[in-house]
Short mmCIF file of C-alpha atoms in Angstrom, two decimals:
data_model
loop_
_atom_site.label_atom_id
_atom_site.label_comp_id
_atom_site.label_asym_id
_atom_site.label_seq_id
_atom_site.Cartn_x
_atom_site.Cartn_y
_atom_site.Cartn_z
CA MET A 1 74.56 111.22 118.14
CA PRO A 2 77.58 108.88 117.94
CA ASN A 3 78.16 106.52 115.04
CA GLU A 4 76.15 103.34 115.37
CA LEU A 5 76.67 99.57 115.19
CA TRP A 6 73.46 97.58 114.83
CA LEU A 7 73.62 93.84 115.53
CA ALA A 8 70.81 92.67 113.27
CA GLY A 9 69.87 89.01 113.68
CA ALA A 10 68.48 86.87 110.89
CA GLY A 11 65.10 88.09 109.70
CA SER A 12 65.31 91.26 111.80
CA GLY A 13 64.64 93.59 108.88
CA LYS A 14 68.07 95.23 108.58
CA THR A 15 67.48 96.10 104.93
CA HIS A 16 64.16 97.71 105.88
CA LYS A 17 65.93 99.74 108.57
CA ILE A 18 68.63 100.97 106.17
CA ILE A 19 66.08 101.97 103.53
CA THR A 20 63.66 103.73 105.90
CA ASP A 21 66.50 105.59 107.63
CA ALA A 22 67.90 106.58 104.22
CA ILE A 23 64.53 107.87 103.04
CA GLU A 24 64.25 110.03 106.15
CA VAL A 25 67.67 111.59 105.39
CA ILE A 26 66.75 112.16 101.74
CA LYS A 27 63.44 113.79 102.63
CA GLY A 28 65.44 116.15 104.85
CA GLY A 29 67.54 117.19 101.85
CA GLY A 30 70.50 114.87 102.45
CA ARG A 31 72.40 112.39 100.31
CA VAL A 32 72.98 108.77 101.36
CA LEU A 33 75.64 106.18 100.50
CA VAL A 34 75.15 102.48 101.22
CA VAL A 35 78.20 100.22 100.97
CA THR A 36 77.74 96.46 100.95
CA TYR A 37 79.78 93.42 99.94
CA THR A 38 77.74 91.10 97.69
CA MET A 39 76.14 91.96 94.35
CA ASN A 40 72.91 90.26 95.46
CA ASN A 41 72.64 92.60 98.41
CA GLN A 42 73.33 95.64 96.24
CA ALA A 43 70.46 94.63 93.95
CA GLU A 44 68.13 94.00 96.90
CA LEU A 45 68.90 97.41 98.44
CA ARG A 46 68.13 99.22 95.18
CA ALA A 47 64.91 97.26 94.64
CA ARG A 48 63.68 97.80 98.20
CA PHE A 49 64.41 101.51 97.99
CA VAL A 50 62.24 101.88 94.89
CA GLU A 51 59.55 99.77 96.56
CA LEU A 52 59.38 102.01 99.64
CA TYR A 53 60.29 105.40 98.15
CA GLY A 54 58.32 104.95 94.94
CA THR A 55 61.07 105.81 92.50
CA CYS A 56 64.85 105.91 92.05
CA SER A 57 66.78 108.84 93.48
CA GLU A 58 70.20 110.30 92.73
CA TYR A 59 70.44 110.97 96.45
CA PHE A 60 70.46 107.23 97.23
CA VAL A 61 73.75 105.67 96.13
CA VAL A 62 74.60 101.96 96.52
CA LYS A 63 78.14 100.71 95.95
CA GLY A 64 80.01 97.46 96.32
CA LEU A 65 82.80 97.49 98.88
CA PHE A 66 85.64 97.29 96.38
CA SER A 67 84.07 99.91 94.10
CA PHE A 68 83.76 102.17 97.14
CA TYR A 69 87.42 101.71 97.98
CA LEU A 70 88.56 102.47 94.44
CA GLU A 71 86.18 105.31 93.60
CA ASP A 72 85.97 107.12 96.94
CA MET A 73 89.05 106.24 98.94
CA VAL A 74 91.82 105.54 96.44
CA ARG A 75 91.40 107.15 93.03
CA PRO A 76 90.64 110.79 94.06
CA TYR A 77 93.94 110.98 95.96
CA GLN A 78 96.05 108.25 94.37
CA SER A 79 98.65 110.82 93.27
CA GLU A 80 99.83 110.70 96.88
CA VAL A 81 101.29 107.30 95.96
CA PHE A 82 101.04 106.49 92.23
CA PRO A 83 101.13 108.87 89.24
CA ASP A 84 99.16 106.78 86.72
CA ARG A 85 95.38 106.47 87.00
CA ILE A 86 94.15 103.20 88.48
CA THR A 87 91.40 102.24 86.06
CA THR A 88 89.89 99.10 87.54
CA ILE A 89 90.15 96.20 90.01
CA SER A 90 91.87 92.83 89.67
CA PHE A 91 89.80 90.47 91.81
CA THR A 92 91.90 88.09 93.88
CA GLU A 93 90.65 85.45 96.31
CA ASN A 94 94.18 84.50 97.34
CA ASN A 95 97.36 86.45 97.97
CA PRO A 96 98.60 87.56 94.52
CA HIS A 97 102.17 87.72 95.78
CA LEU A 98 102.47 83.99 96.41
CA ILE A 99 103.47 81.49 93.75
CA PRO A 100 100.14 79.66 93.10
CA GLY A 101 99.77 76.56 95.25
CA THR A 102 102.70 77.47 97.50
CA THR A 103 103.60 79.72 100.43
CA ILE A 104 106.60 81.12 98.55
CA TYR A 105 106.55 84.88 97.84
CA ILE A 106 107.30 86.22 94.38
CA LYS A 107 110.40 88.41 94.33
CA GLY A 108 109.92 92.13 93.88
CA ARG A 109 106.49 92.33 95.54
CA ALA A 110 107.40 93.82 98.92
CA GLU A 111 105.44 96.92 99.93
CA LYS A 112 108.51 99.15 99.99
CA SER A 113 111.75 99.22 98.06
CA VAL A 114 115.16 99.20 99.75
CA GLY A 115 115.11 103.01 99.74
CA GLY A 116 111.68 103.13 101.40
CA ALA A 117 109.61 104.13 98.34
CA ILE A 118 106.20 102.48 97.85
CA ASN A 119 106.43 99.58 95.40
CA PRO A 120 103.53 99.74 92.90
CA LEU A 121 103.80 95.99 92.26
CA HIS A 122 102.67 95.36 95.84
CA TYR A 123 99.27 96.97 95.25
CA LEU A 124 98.91 96.89 91.45
CA THR A 125 99.17 94.38 88.63
CA PRO A 126 102.27 94.62 86.39
CA CYS A 127 100.49 97.05 84.02
CA LYS A 128 100.12 99.35 87.07
CA THR A 129 96.51 100.29 86.18
CA LYS A 130 94.65 97.57 88.10
CA ALA A 131 94.50 97.34 91.89
CA TYR A 132 94.37 93.97 93.65
CA SER A 133 90.99 93.71 95.40
CA GLY A 134 92.50 92.04 98.46
CA LEU A 135 94.87 94.97 99.00
CA LEU A 136 92.50 97.85 98.24
CA ALA A 137 91.67 98.48 101.89
CA LYS A 138 95.38 98.55 102.74
CA LEU A 139 96.00 100.97 99.87
CA ALA A 140 93.07 103.13 100.95
CA THR A 141 94.52 103.29 104.46
CA LEU A 142 97.93 104.30 103.12
CA ILE A 143 96.43 107.05 100.95
CA SER A 144 94.31 108.31 103.83
CA LYS A 145 97.39 108.68 106.03
CA ARG A 146 99.46 110.41 103.35
CA SER A 147 96.65 112.80 102.43
CA LYS A 148 95.83 113.56 106.09
CA GLY A 149 92.33 112.10 105.91
CA ALA A 150 91.33 113.69 102.60
CA PRO A 151 89.12 110.78 101.40
CA ALA A 152 87.01 110.91 104.57
CA LYS A 153 86.72 114.70 104.37
CA ARG A 154 85.51 114.37 100.77
CA LEU A 155 82.92 111.78 101.80
CA ASN A 156 81.72 114.07 104.57
CA GLU A 157 81.12 116.85 102.03
CA ILE A 158 79.15 114.60 99.66
CA TYR A 159 77.03 112.45 101.99
CA GLN A 160 75.04 113.23 105.11
CA ARG A 161 74.74 109.54 106.02
CA VAL A 162 76.85 106.48 105.14
CA PHE A 163 75.65 102.94 105.81
CA PHE A 164 77.97 99.94 105.82
CA ASP A 165 75.93 96.76 105.45
CA GLU A 166 77.07 93.16 106.15
CA VAL A 167 79.94 94.44 108.33
CA GLN A 168 80.40 90.95 109.76
CA ASP A 169 82.30 90.12 106.54
CA LEU A 170 84.85 92.91 107.03
CA VAL A 171 88.31 91.97 108.35
CA GLY A 172 91.75 93.44 108.96
CA TRP A 173 92.45 96.53 106.85
CA ASP A 174 88.73 97.13 106.31
CA TYR A 175 88.60 98.30 109.91
CA ASP A 176 91.51 100.70 109.39
CA VAL A 177 89.49 102.29 106.57
CA LEU A 178 86.43 102.54 108.82
CA GLU A 179 88.55 104.12 111.54
CA SER A 180 89.89 106.75 109.14
CA ILE A 181 86.33 107.69 108.14
CA ASN A 182 85.10 107.56 111.72
CA LYS A 183 87.61 110.23 112.75
CA VAL A 184 85.99 112.72 110.36
CA MET A 185 82.35 111.61 110.12
CA ILE A 186 81.75 111.48 113.84
CA ASN A 187 77.95 111.23 113.75
CA SER A 188 77.12 110.11 110.21
CA ILE A 189 77.95 106.39 110.01
CA CYS A 190 75.67 103.41 110.60
CA CYS A 191 77.13 99.90 110.43
CA VAL A 192 74.77 96.93 110.26
CA GLY A 193 75.48 93.21 110.39
CA ASP A 194 75.06 89.89 112.11
CA PHE A 195 78.32 88.29 113.19
CA ARG A 196 76.55 84.93 113.46
CA GLN A 197 76.25 85.00 109.67
CA THR A 198 79.94 85.52 108.89
CA ILE A 199 80.51 83.10 106.01
CA TYR A 200 82.45 85.33 103.62
CA THR A 201 85.52 87.48 104.17
CA THR A 202 86.51 90.48 102.10
CA THR A 203 90.15 89.47 101.70
CA PHE A 204 92.96 87.07 102.59
CA GLY A 205 95.44 87.44 105.44
CA HIS A 206 95.41 87.31 109.21
CA LYS A 207 95.36 90.96 110.26
CA ALA A 208 93.06 91.60 113.22
CA PRO A 209 90.23 91.96 113.81
CA GLN A 210 89.23 88.51 112.59
CA THR A 211 86.87 86.93 115.12
CA PRO A 212 83.34 88.22 115.80
CA GLN A 213 84.24 89.40 119.31
CA GLN A 214 87.38 91.18 118.06
CA LYS A 215 85.26 93.01 115.49
CA ILE A 216 82.58 94.07 117.97
CA ASP A 217 85.27 95.22 120.42
CA TYR A 218 86.92 97.25 117.64
CA PHE A 219 83.65 99.05 116.95
CA VAL A 220 82.71 99.67 120.56
CA ASP A 221 86.01 100.06 122.42
CA LYS A 222 88.33 101.50 119.79
CA MET A 223 86.00 103.51 117.52
CA LYS A 224 83.44 104.29 120.25
CA PHE A 225 80.41 103.23 118.20
CA LYS A 226 77.15 102.90 120.08
CA LYS A 227 76.08 99.24 120.00
CA ASN A 228 72.41 98.50 119.37
CA SER A 229 70.54 95.24 118.95
CA MET A 230 67.77 94.10 116.60
CA PRO A 231 66.70 90.81 118.22
CA ARG A 232 63.23 90.63 116.67
CA ASN A 233 63.03 87.99 113.95
CA ARG A 234 60.17 88.73 111.57
CA ARG A 235 60.75 85.56 109.56
CA CYS A 236 60.88 82.53 111.89
CA ILE A 237 58.42 81.16 114.44
CA GLN A 238 59.65 81.15 118.05
CA GLU A 239 60.59 77.46 118.11
CA ILE A 240 63.01 77.98 115.23
CA CYS A 241 64.34 81.17 116.86
CA ASP A 242 65.03 79.27 120.09
CA LEU A 243 66.94 76.57 118.23
CA SER A 244 69.03 79.13 116.32
CA ASP A 245 69.93 80.89 119.60
CA LYS A 246 71.52 77.69 120.92
CA ILE A 247 74.19 77.79 118.20
CA HIS A 248 75.80 80.91 119.72
CA ALA A 249 74.51 80.42 123.24
CA GLU A 250 74.64 83.49 125.56
CA LEU A 251 76.66 85.59 123.09
CA TYR A 252 73.72 87.60 121.75
CA ASP A 253 70.35 88.87 122.92
CA LYS A 254 67.54 86.34 122.93
CA THR A 255 65.71 86.27 119.61
CA ILE A 256 62.02 87.14 119.75
CA SER A 257 59.79 85.95 116.93
CA GLY A 258 57.72 88.59 115.20
CA VAL A 259 55.55 86.03 113.42
CA GLU A 260 52.06 86.77 114.67
CA LYS A 261 49.99 84.47 112.52
CA ILE A 262 50.66 81.14 110.82
CA PRO A 263 48.71 80.49 107.58
CA GLU A 264 46.01 77.83 107.96
CA GLU A 265 47.46 75.69 105.18
CA ILE A 266 50.81 75.65 107.01
CA ALA A 267 49.68 75.27 110.63
CA HIS A 268 49.33 71.47 110.64
CA HIS A 269 53.11 71.01 110.29
CA CYS A 270 55.12 73.65 112.17
CA GLY A 271 58.27 73.57 114.24
CA ALA A 272 61.39 71.38 114.10
CA PHE A 273 61.29 67.74 112.97
CA ILE A 274 63.46 64.78 112.10
CA VAL A 275 62.87 63.06 108.77
CA LYS A 276 64.19 59.54 108.20
CA GLN A 277 66.21 59.13 105.04
CA SER A 278 63.91 56.26 104.03
CA GLN A 279 60.97 58.72 104.00
CA LEU A 280 62.72 61.44 102.02
CA THR A 281 60.66 60.96 98.87
CA ASP A 282 57.37 61.05 100.79
CA TYR A 283 58.38 64.18 102.72
CA LEU A 284 59.43 66.01 99.56
CA ALA A 285 56.15 65.11 97.87
CA THR A 286 54.03 66.09 100.88
CA PHE A 287 55.56 69.47 101.80
CA GLN A 288 57.81 70.57 98.91
CA PRO A 289 60.42 72.00 101.33
CA GLN A 290 63.46 73.89 100.16
CA VAL A 291 66.46 71.60 100.59
CA LEU A 292 69.62 73.12 102.06
CA ARG A 293 72.95 71.31 102.18
CA TRP A 294 76.60 71.96 103.07
CA SER A 295 77.96 71.70 99.54
CA SER A 296 76.67 71.13 96.01
CA THR A 297 77.54 67.43 96.27
CA THR A 298 76.10 66.72 99.73
CA GLY A 299 73.25 64.20 99.45
CA SER A 300 73.73 63.67 95.73
CA ARG A 301 73.60 59.91 96.29
CA TYR A 302 69.94 59.94 97.33
CA LEU A 303 68.46 63.33 96.35
CA PRO A 304 66.46 63.54 93.08
CA SER A 305 68.80 64.73 90.33
CA ASN A 306 66.38 67.45 89.21
CA LEU A 307 65.80 68.86 92.72
CA ILE A 308 66.76 72.52 93.16
CA CYS A 309 68.94 72.85 96.27
CA TYR A 310 70.84 75.66 97.95
CA THR A 311 74.07 75.35 99.89
CA PHE A 312 74.32 76.79 103.39
CA GLY A 313 76.31 79.66 101.88
CA SER A 314 74.19 80.44 98.83
CA CYS A 315 70.90 80.55 100.78
CA LYS A 316 72.05 83.56 102.82
CA GLY A 317 69.49 86.36 102.65
CA LEU A 318 66.66 84.07 101.53
CA GLY A 319 63.61 82.73 103.38
CA PHE A 320 61.28 79.76 102.80
CA ASP A 321 58.07 78.52 104.42
CA ARG A 322 59.46 75.00 104.79
CA VAL A 323 63.09 73.89 104.88
CA LEU A 324 64.75 70.47 104.87
CA VAL A 325 68.38 70.51 106.03
CA ILE A 326 70.84 67.75 105.19
CA LEU A 327 73.10 67.56 108.22
CA SER A 328 76.84 66.94 108.35
CA ASP A 329 78.14 64.64 111.09
CA LYS A 330 79.13 67.62 113.23
CA HIS A 331 75.76 69.32 112.80
CA LEU A 332 73.98 66.09 113.68
CA LYS A 333 75.90 65.97 116.96
CA PHE A 334 74.79 69.54 117.72
CA ILE A 335 71.15 68.74 116.96
CA GLY A 336 71.54 65.71 119.20
CA GLY A 337 72.45 67.97 122.12
CA ASP A 338 76.25 68.32 121.98
CA ALA A 339 76.57 72.05 122.69
CA LYS A 340 80.39 71.90 122.67
CA VAL A 341 80.83 70.36 119.22
CA PHE A 342 82.10 73.62 117.66
CA GLU A 343 84.47 74.65 120.46
CA LYS A 344 87.66 73.21 118.91
CA ASP A 345 87.00 74.58 115.41
CA LYS A 346 89.67 76.96 114.12
CA THR A 347 86.99 79.16 112.51
CA ASP A 348 83.28 79.79 113.02
CA GLU A 349 82.39 78.66 109.49
CA SER A 350 80.59 75.43 110.45
CA ARG A 351 78.70 77.05 113.34
CA ASN A 352 77.71 80.11 111.32
CA LYS A 353 76.58 78.20 108.25
CA LEU A 354 74.28 76.06 110.40
CA TYR A 355 72.82 79.26 111.88
CA VAL A 356 72.21 80.61 108.37
CA ALA A 357 70.56 77.37 107.26
CA ILE A 358 68.25 77.10 110.27
CA THR A 359 67.11 80.72 110.08
CA ARG A 360 65.95 80.39 106.46
CA ALA A 361 62.84 78.50 107.67
CA ARG A 362 59.67 80.42 108.49
CA TYR A 363 57.34 77.69 109.78
CA SER A 364 58.80 74.18 109.51
CA LEU A 365 62.39 73.04 109.80
CA ALA A 366 63.22 69.40 109.15
CA PHE A 367 66.54 67.59 109.50
CA LEU A 368 67.24 64.60 107.27
CA VAL A 369 68.86 61.78 109.24
CA GLU A 370 69.84 58.20 108.46
CA ASP A 371 67.25 55.81 109.88
CA LYS A 372 69.73 54.12 112.22
CA LEU A 373 70.73 57.49 113.77
CA VAL A 374 67.24 58.82 114.51
CA LYS A 375 66.93 57.29 117.97
CA ASP A 376 67.15 59.69 120.95
CA LEU A 377 67.27 62.91 118.89
CA PRO A 378 65.30 65.59 120.82
CA TYR A 379 62.82 66.41 118.07
CA PRO A 380 59.69 64.62 116.85
CA VAL A 381 60.18 62.20 113.99
CA TRP A 382 57.83 62.77 111.07
CA ASN A 383 55.66 59.67 110.81
CA GLY A 384 54.43 60.15 107.27
CA ALA A 385 50.90 61.04 108.27
#
């Protein structure tokens, strides 16, 4: 069986799939590694495993992406490049070789010296014991080449199955690491993600693949992964699924709702709605929806100061019975029917964050709109009844 890429839409149960597949491997006597990016997802994976398996197991290992790079790809064979032990990670959101606030490179940080030797200051902090997080994948790739694939061979001896979760957030050198492992573990890797929910990236830089299609092509065409789809959404009703599909029209399989029954206390207000800004207080009091907004300051002029809100980024992975979304101007145009509003964007951030926000809602999804802009929007306006 070839290595697998699973395109898991919002609410499709990708965590459930990873855990149930892992349990099957463990029951067969194998050991499983799950690598994911965010700490929240690491915690969820561990909790769900205990919930389904009944207890913890030393055969189920969860690691953050950077910890995986350091502990499994870099440190065991770092002597191929650096003599001193790399003890920890220096987390960097931006390029550590640029003078802060500029595009000017700091002298002495090139990858190689004039004589061709690897420069430790390119990958490590000046103390030479901490690795820059944004360059760990590049360092792992270098070590893999110099050791003739030793890190991947070691992984293959330890684990019978390796899962990479949230692969939509991987970019550039991350894919070189995957390729080095793929060459050795030819039928042991399962990658899971939803490229419509790409709102983080693992590092800085512009090395390909960067776009969702480039990433999928890298998996399928270059690494020969078998592409599978998980289009069933177990969270959202069909009307909300249909709306979410319009954001990335014709790029993915149609989403099918797995919601079979709507609770009686919810059924009287289901689907997508427009809420006038003048009726915000009444709507909040009537339905207690979870409010989602672009940033922590969006809507602060009229939202209650004590209201708990999530941003479009921080709500990722969560689900709520009722959601109220505060729209940006661009998102309002999309809701109004402008399907081309995202086409000139340099990145997919705005499009993807709207997808994340919409797919948090199980039963009712409301959009808050200024009273004067409500006319002609293609969704029913809540009348306060």
